[in-house]
Coordinates of C-alpha atoms and ligand atoms in Angstrom, one line a residue:
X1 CA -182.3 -45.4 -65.3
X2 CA -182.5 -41.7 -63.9
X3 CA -180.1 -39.4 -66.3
X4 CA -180.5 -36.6 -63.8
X5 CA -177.6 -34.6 -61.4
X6 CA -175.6 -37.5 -59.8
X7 CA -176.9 -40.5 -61.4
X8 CA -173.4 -41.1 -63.2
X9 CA -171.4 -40.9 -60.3
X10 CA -169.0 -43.9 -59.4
X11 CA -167.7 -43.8 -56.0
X12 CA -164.9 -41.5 -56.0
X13 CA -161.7 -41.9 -52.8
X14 CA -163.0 -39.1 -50.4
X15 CA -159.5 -37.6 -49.5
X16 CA -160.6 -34.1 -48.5
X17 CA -161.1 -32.4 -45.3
X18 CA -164.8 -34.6 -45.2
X19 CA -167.2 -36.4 -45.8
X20 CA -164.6 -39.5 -46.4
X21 CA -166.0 -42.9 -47.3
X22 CA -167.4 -44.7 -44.6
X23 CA -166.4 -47.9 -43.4
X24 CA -168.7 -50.9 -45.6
X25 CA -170.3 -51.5 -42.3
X26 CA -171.9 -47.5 -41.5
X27 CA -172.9 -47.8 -45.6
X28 CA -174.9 -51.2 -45.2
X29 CA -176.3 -49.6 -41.6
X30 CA -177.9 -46.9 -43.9
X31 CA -179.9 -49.7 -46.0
X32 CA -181.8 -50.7 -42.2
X33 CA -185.7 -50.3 -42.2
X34 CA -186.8 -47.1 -41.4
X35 CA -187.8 -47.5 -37.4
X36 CA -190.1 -44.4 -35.9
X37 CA -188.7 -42.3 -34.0
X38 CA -190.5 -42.9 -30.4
X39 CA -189.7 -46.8 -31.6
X40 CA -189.0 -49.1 -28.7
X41 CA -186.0 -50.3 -31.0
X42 CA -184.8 -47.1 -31.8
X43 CA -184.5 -45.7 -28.3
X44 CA -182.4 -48.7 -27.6
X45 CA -180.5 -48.3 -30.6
X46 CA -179.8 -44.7 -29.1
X47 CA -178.8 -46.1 -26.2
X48 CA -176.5 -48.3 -27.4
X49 CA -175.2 -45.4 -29.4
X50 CA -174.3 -43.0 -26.0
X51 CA -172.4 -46.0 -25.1
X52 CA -170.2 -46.3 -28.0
X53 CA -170.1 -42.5 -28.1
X54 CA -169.0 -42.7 -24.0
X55 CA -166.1 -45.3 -25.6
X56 CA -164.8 -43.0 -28.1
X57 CA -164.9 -39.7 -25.7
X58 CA -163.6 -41.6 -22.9
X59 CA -166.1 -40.1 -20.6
X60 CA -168.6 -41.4 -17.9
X61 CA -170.9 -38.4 -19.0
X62 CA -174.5 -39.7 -18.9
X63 CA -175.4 -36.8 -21.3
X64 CA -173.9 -38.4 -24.8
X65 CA -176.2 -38.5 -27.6
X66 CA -176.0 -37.7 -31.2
X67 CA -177.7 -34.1 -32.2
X68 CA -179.6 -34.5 -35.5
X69 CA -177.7 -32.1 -38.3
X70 CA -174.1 -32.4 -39.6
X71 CA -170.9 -31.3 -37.0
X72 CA -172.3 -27.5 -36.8
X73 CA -175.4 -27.8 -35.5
X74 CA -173.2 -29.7 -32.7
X75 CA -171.0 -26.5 -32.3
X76 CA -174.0 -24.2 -31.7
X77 CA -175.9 -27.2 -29.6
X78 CA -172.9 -26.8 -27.2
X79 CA -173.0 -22.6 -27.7
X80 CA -176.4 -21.9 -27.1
X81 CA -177.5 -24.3 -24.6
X82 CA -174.4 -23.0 -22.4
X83 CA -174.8 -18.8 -23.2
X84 CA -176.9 -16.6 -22.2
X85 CA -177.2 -13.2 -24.1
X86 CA -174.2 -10.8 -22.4
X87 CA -172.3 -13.2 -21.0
X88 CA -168.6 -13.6 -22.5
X89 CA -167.1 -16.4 -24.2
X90 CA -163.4 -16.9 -24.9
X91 CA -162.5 -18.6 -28.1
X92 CA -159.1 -19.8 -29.0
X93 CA -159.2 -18.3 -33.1
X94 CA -156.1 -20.1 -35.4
X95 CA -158.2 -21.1 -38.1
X96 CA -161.4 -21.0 -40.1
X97 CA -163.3 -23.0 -37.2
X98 CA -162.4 -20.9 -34.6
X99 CA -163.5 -18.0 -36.3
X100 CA -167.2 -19.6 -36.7
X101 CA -167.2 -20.5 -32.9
X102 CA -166.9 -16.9 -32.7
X103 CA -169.7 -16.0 -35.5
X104 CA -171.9 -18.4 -33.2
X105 CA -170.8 -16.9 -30.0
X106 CA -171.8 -13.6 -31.1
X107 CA -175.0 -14.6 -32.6
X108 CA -176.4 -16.4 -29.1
X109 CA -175.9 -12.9 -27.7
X110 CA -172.2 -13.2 -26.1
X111 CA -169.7 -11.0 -25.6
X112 CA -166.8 -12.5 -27.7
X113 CA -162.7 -12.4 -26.3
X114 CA -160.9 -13.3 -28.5
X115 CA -157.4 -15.4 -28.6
X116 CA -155.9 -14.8 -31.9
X117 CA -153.1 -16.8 -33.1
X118 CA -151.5 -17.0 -36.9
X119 CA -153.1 -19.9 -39.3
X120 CA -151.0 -22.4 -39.6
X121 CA -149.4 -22.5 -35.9
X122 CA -150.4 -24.0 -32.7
X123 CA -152.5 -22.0 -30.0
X124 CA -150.2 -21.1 -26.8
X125 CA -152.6 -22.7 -24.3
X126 CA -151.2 -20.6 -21.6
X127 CA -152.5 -17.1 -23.4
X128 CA -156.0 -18.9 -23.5
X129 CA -155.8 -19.4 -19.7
X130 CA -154.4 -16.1 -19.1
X131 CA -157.5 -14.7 -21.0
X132 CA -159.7 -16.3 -18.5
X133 CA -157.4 -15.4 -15.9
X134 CA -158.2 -10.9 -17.1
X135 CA -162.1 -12.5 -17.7
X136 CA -162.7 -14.7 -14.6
X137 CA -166.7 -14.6 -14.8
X138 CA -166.7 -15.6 -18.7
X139 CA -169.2 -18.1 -18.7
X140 CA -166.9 -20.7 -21.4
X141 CA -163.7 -20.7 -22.8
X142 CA -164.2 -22.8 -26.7
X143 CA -161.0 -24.1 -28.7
X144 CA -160.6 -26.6 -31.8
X145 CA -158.9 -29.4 -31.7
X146 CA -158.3 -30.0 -34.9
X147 CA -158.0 -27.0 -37.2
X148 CA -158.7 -28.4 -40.6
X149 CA -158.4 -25.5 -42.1
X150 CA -155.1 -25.8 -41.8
X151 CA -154.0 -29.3 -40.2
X152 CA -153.0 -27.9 -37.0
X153 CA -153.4 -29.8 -33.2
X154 CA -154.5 -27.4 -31.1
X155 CA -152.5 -28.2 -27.5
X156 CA -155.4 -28.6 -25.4
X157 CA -154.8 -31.0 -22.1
X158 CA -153.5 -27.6 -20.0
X159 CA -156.8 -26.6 -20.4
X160 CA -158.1 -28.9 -17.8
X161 CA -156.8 -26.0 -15.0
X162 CA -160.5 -24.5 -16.0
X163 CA -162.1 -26.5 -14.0
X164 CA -161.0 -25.1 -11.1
X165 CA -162.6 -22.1 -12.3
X166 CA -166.0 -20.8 -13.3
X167 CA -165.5 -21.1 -17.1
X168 CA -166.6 -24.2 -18.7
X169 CA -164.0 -25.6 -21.2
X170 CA -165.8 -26.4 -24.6
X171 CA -163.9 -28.4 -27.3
X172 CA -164.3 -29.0 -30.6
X173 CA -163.2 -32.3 -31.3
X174 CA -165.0 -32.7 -35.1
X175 CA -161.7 -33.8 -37.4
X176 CA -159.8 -35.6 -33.8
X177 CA -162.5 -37.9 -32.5
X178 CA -161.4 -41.1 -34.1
X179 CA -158.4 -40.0 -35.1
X180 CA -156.1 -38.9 -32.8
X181 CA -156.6 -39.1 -28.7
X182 CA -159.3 -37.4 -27.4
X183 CA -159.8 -37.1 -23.4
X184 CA -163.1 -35.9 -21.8
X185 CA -162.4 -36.7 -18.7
X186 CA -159.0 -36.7 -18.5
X187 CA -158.8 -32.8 -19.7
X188 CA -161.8 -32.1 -17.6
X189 CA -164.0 -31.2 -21.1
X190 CA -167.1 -29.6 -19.9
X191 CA -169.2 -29.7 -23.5
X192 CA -167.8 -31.5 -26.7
X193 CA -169.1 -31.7 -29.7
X194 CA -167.9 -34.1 -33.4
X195 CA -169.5 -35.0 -36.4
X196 CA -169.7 -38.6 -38.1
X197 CA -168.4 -38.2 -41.6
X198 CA -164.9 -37.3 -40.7
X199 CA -162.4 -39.8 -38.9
X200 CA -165.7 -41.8 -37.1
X201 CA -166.4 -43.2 -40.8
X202 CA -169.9 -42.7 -41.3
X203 CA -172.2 -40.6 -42.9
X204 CA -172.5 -36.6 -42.5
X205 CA -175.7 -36.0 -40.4
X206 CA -175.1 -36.6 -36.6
X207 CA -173.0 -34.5 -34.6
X208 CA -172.4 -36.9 -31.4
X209 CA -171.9 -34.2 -28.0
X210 CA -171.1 -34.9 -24.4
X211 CA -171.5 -32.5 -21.3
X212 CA -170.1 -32.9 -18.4
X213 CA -172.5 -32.7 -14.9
X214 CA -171.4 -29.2 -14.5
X215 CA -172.4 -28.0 -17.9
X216 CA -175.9 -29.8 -17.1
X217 CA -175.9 -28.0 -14.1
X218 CA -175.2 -24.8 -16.1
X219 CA -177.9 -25.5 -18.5
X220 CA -180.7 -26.5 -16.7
X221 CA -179.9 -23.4 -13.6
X222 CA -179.9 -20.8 -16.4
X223 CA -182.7 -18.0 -15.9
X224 CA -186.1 -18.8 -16.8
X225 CA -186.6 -15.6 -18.3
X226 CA -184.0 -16.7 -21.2
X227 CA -184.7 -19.9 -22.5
X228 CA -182.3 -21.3 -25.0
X229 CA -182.7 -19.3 -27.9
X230 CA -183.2 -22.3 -29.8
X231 CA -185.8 -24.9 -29.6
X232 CA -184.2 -27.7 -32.1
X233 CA -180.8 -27.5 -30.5
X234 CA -181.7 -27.2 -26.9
X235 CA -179.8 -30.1 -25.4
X236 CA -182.7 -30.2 -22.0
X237 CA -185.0 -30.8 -24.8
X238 CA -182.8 -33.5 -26.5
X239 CA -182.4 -35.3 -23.8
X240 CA -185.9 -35.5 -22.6
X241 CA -186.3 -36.9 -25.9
X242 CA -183.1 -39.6 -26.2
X243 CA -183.8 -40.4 -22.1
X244 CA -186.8 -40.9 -20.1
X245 CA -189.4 -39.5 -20.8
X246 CA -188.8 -39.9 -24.2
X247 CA -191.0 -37.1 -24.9
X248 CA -191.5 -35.9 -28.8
X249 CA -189.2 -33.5 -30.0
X250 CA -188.5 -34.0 -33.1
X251 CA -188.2 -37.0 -35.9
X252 CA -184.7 -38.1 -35.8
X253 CA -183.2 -40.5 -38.4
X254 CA -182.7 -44.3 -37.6
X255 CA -181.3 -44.5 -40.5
X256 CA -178.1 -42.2 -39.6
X257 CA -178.3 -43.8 -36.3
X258 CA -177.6 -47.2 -37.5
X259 CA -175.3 -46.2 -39.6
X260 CA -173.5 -44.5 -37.0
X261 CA -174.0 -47.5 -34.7
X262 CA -172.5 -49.7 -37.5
X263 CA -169.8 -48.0 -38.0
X264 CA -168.8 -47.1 -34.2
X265 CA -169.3 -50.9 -33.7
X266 CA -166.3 -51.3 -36.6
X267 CA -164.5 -48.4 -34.7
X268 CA -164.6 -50.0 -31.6
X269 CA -163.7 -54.5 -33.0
X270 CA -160.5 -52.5 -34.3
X271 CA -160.3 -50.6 -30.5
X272 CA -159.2 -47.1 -30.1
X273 CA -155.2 -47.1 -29.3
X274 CA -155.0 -49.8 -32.4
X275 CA -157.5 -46.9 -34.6
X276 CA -155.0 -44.1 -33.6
X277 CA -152.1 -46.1 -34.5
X278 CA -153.5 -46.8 -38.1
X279 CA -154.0 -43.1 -38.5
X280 CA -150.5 -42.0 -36.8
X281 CA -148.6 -44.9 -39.8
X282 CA -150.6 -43.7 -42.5
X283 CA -150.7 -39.5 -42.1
X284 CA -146.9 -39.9 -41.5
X285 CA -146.5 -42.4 -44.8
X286 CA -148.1 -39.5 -46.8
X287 CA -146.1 -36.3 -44.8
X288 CA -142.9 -38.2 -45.9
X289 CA -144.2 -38.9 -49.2
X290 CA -145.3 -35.4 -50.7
X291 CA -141.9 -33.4 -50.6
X292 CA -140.4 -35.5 -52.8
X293 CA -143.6 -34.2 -55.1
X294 CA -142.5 -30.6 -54.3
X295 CA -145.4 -30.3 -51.9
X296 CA -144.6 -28.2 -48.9
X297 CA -146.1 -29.0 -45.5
X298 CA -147.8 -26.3 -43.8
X299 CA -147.9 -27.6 -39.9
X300 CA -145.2 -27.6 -37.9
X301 CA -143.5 -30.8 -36.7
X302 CA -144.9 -31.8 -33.5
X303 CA -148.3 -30.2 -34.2
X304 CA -149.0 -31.7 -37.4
X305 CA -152.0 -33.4 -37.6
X306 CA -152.0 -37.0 -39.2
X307 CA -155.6 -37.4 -40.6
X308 CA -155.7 -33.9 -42.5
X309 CA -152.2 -32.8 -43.9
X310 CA -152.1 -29.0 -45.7
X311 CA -149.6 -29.1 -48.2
X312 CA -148.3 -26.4 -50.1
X313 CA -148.9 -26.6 -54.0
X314 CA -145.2 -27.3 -55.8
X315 CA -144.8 -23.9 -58.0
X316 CA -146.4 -23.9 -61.3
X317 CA -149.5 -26.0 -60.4
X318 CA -152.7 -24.8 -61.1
X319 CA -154.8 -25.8 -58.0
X320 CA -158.3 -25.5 -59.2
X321 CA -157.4 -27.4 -62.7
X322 CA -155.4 -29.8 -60.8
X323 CA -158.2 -30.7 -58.7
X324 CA -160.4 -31.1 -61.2
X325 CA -158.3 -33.3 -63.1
X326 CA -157.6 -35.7 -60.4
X327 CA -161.7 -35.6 -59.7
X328 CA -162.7 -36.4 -63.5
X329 CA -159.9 -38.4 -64.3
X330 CA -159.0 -40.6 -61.2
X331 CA -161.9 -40.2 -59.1
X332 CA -160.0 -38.9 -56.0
X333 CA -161.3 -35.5 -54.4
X334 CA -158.7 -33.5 -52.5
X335 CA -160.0 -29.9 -50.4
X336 CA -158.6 -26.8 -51.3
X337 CA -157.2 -24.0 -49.2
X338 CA -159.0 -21.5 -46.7
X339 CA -157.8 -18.5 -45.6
X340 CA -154.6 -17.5 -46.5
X341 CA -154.0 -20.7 -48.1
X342 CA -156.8 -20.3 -50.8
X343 CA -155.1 -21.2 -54.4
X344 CA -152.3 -22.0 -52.6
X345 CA -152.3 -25.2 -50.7
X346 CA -154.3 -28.6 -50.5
X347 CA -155.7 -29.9 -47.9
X348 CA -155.6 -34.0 -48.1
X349 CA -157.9 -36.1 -45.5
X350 CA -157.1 -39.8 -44.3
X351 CA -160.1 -40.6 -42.0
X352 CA -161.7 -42.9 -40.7
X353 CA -161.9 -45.9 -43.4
X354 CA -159.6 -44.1 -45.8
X355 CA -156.6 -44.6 -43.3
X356 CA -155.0 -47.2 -45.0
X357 CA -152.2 -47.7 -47.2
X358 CA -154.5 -48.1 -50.8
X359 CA -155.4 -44.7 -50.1
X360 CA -152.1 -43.2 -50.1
X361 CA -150.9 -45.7 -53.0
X362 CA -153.8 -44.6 -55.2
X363 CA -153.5 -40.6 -54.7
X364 CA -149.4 -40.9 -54.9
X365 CA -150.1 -42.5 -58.4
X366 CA -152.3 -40.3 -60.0
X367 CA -150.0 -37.2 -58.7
X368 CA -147.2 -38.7 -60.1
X369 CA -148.7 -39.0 -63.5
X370 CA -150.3 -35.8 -63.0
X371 CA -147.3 -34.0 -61.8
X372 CA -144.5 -35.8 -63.5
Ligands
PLP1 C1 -166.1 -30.0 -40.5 C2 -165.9 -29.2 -39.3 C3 -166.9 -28.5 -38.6 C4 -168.3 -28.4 -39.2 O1 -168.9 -29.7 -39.5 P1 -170.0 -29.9 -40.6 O2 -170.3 -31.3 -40.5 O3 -169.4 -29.4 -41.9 O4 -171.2 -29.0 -40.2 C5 -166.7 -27.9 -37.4 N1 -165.4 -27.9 -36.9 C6 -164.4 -28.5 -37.5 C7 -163.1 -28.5 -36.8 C8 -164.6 -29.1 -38.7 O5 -163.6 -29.7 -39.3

């Protein structure tokens, strides 16, 4: 028996902002064979995968694969496959998330516009489409979803007026795909990008991404003289890899993949209105539950996001002790605060598998003791 870092771990209830426990199925995908990665069985595996992944963005994109690398490397996929150095980029900023689109923006060699609005509240999506609207050759307009720093939705559906423009609409759909309705198509989404250990209930280390024809027609007509500025996150060269040819690029994991395929598959048996349902009941269960704790909650009514509530710590409590406490002595893991809500606020996750009423019973328990 190893002694070392980790080795007396017992599975602890995931009810942060991610990873959360994956569903039993994406957990017995990870214990698969090891396949290589130009495998005939693999590439089919990733096939399969695209089409589950085309299920759960509700888009006929043929360009749908998972990136290899947790949900960031998904964010700057989308960023720097779709920049060029100079051009501008418009990013909707109410959160933590929005704030790194913007740090990745500016690091692929865009000029940045940004669309500030307080932590906490909704974006007005009629100030980001005014922004393109004073910025009409920006290249992309980029907004969260689902701000889990702070358990906003982000009102995003408007947004489908920019495709009658020449700004691509990117979304970051990490914390909503799989948990609450998300619409490629239907919002006209020119690049999204998610990751699998939030409400998708696997594993962290896949960030699934779509693009739409016109951001493959961006990407591929952009000037020879600037090549994507990165070579592992170049979507041409990921899907010359994933599609025909099927030419090396790198050694991707069948192991994630299966997992992911596993757990999609469980995703999918449930379907996706009856999914968003289970989320809806439960995130509402808990909302309704914690003011009677003295918890406050953070998002507005309307905007409130069901799979990651920020709650505001009743007075007195210590957060960091509290935490710990309900870590080492009930094996549940809440997030804490960002931003203005460092020290101040919790942030508590119900994704994916950890929807479900057990979760809720289990965390309300040990804060009663705790609290009480
Ligand atoms: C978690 C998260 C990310 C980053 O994903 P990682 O898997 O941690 O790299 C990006 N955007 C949002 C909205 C997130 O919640």
């Amino acid at each position: 028996m190893s002694t070392g870092p980790g080795s007396g771990v017992s599975e602890l209830l995931l009810l942060g902002p991610g990873p959360s426990n994956p569903y039993p199925e994406a957990s017995a995908g990870l214990a698969r064979p090891v396949l290589g990665h130009l495998d005939p069985e693999f590439l089919d595996l990733y096939q399969a995968v695209g089409d589950q992944l085309r299920a759960v963005f509700r888009t006929a994109n043929r360009l749908t694969l998972p990136v290899s690398g947790t949900g960031s490397s998904g964010m700057e996929a989308c960023l720097v496959s779709l920049l060029e150095p100079g051009e501008t980029a418009i990013v909707g900023v109410n959160g933590y998330f929005g704030e790194r689109l913007c740090e990745v923006a500016r690091r692929a060699g865009a000029e940045v516009v940004r669309v500030e609005g307080e932590w906490g509240r909704p974006l007005d999506p009629e100030r980001l489409l005014e922004a393109q609207r004073a910025n009409a050759g920006a290249r992309l307009l980029a907004v969260v979803h689902a701000e889990t720093s702070t358990g906003v939705r982000n009102e995003v559906a408007p947004l489908r007026a920019l495709q009658d423009t020449d700004t691509l609409f990117v979304l970051d759909t990490v914390t909503s795909l799989g948990g609450i309705p998300v619409e490629v198509d239907i919002w006209g989404v020119d690049a999204a990008y998610s990751a699998t250990q939030k409400c998708l209930g696997a594993v962290s280390g896949l960030a699934p991404i779509t693009f739409s024809d016109r951001a493959v027609a961006r990407m591929v007509g952009r000037s020879a003289e600037r090549p994507i500025c990165s070579f592992y996150l170049d979507v041409g060269l990921l899907e010359g890899y994933v599609y025909e040819p099927h030419r090396y690029h790198h050694t991707a994991s069948s192991v994630l993949v299966s997992a992911l395929h596993a757990g999609l598959g469980r995703l999918l048996d449930e379907g996706l209105p009856a999914v968003h349902d289970r989320h809806r009941r439960i995130g509402e269960l808990l909302q309704s539950s914690l003011p009677a704790l003295g918890f406050g909650l953070v998002a507005p009514d309307g905007h409130r996001l069901p799979q990651l509530t920020t709650a505001r710590l009743p007075s007195g409590v210590d957060d960091a002790k509290t935490r710990r406490r309900l870590r080492d002595e009930y094996g549940i893991e809440v997030g804490g605060g960002l931003g203005p809500f460092a020290g101040q606020a919790w942030r508590i996750g119900l994704m994916g598998h950890n929807a479900r009423q057990r979760s809720i019973a289990t965390l309300l328990g040990a804060l009663r003791s705790l609290l009480g």
